[in-house]
């Protein structure tokens, strides 16, 4: 019999197809509980440490809103300059302290693999909220929940990824989840920003198929288009960023010319790659996507803490 066994959420590779089915089901239950006002109090008495050592608006506020909506409480630190890491403290020592204060920790950090180090230091659950150009697993889970909620099924969907496939951790994370479904990907990027080989290895041999192109018109054949920002802060050479920053722009004209009534997603923040003239189209799902994020994180916080909701299933089997 299936049992969900993930206390830590560090990398999207940790999830099987069964885990994803389970998580989508649990998120739907949480969504209903939240909308009917029955979620508040589920995490009463629990404390979340919200550790954001790299810029964030949505992810931090979404986790914090999720915890508050469940009746839990927070302790938080934002940026290195206000934490003892700026005095030379190691992440290991910081985490040892956090373990003494909180029941669960969410961490965003600029170094790839840092959340794994953080999780290795403590016995409380740790959730990766973005580690450099590496992984952003809860964003991927909310993206997955957005696609199923907006489209009804994954079966035979074609999904375009547009922009910075090299450095975009939200893309790296989401394709690891989509590999379990019979979907087709159009990977749209300039040659310089193609998906790294290490990620291609993870997606080969699964039901998902994919092709690479530099042509933004592949959006016209896509049911979903996932637009991303060129990740300025990850470029070793800023001149290269300047050259590529405005390479694609998804605007109303492009969306309206689609053959497929394309749903537009974006993890946000946007810079120039997604025009505001798309916002008033029914296709624009990116603000709904941010809203789905809260219920996804509400479900994940409960599951990681082993707190049951909306049914008898034991979160840890
Ligand atoms: C993304 C991130 O931080 O990776 N934003 C987010 O979490 N919603 C995308 C980005 O910064 O471009």
CSV table of C-alpha atoms and ligand atoms in Angstrom, one decimal, residues 55 58-59 108 136 139 169-170 229 231 233 267-269, ligand 1:
chain,number,residue,atom,x,y,z
A,55,UNK,CA,15.7,37.9,-2.6
A,58,UNK,CA,6.2,35.6,-3.4
A,59,UNK,CA,7.7,32.5,-2.0
A,108,UNK,CA,16.2,30.0,0.4
A,136,UNK,CA,12.7,25.2,-6.3
A,139,UNK,CA,7.2,26.2,-6.9
A,169,UNK,CA,15.5,26.8,-11.3
A,170,UNK,CA,11.7,26.8,-11.6
A,229,UNK,CA,12.7,35.9,-16.7
A,231,UNK,CA,18.1,35.3,-14.6
A,233,UNK,CA,21.9,37.5,-11.2
A,267,UNK,CA,6.5,32.1,-11.7
A,268,UNK,CA,7.0,35.9,-11.4
A,269,UNK,CA,8.7,38.4,-11.0
B,1,LIG,C1,11.3,32.4,-9.1
B,1,LIG,C2,12.6,32.1,-8.3
B,1,LIG,O1,12.8,32.7,-7.3
B,1,LIG,O2,13.3,31.2,-8.8
B,1,LIG,N1,10.4,33.2,-8.4
B,1,LIG,C3,9.6,32.6,-7.5
B,1,LIG,O3,10.0,31.8,-6.7
B,1,LIG,N2,8.2,32.8,-7.7
B,1,LIG,C4,11.6,32.9,-10.5
B,1,LIG,C5,12.5,34.0,-10.7
B,1,LIG,O4,13.1,34.6,-9.8
B,1,LIG,O5,12.7,34.4,-11.9
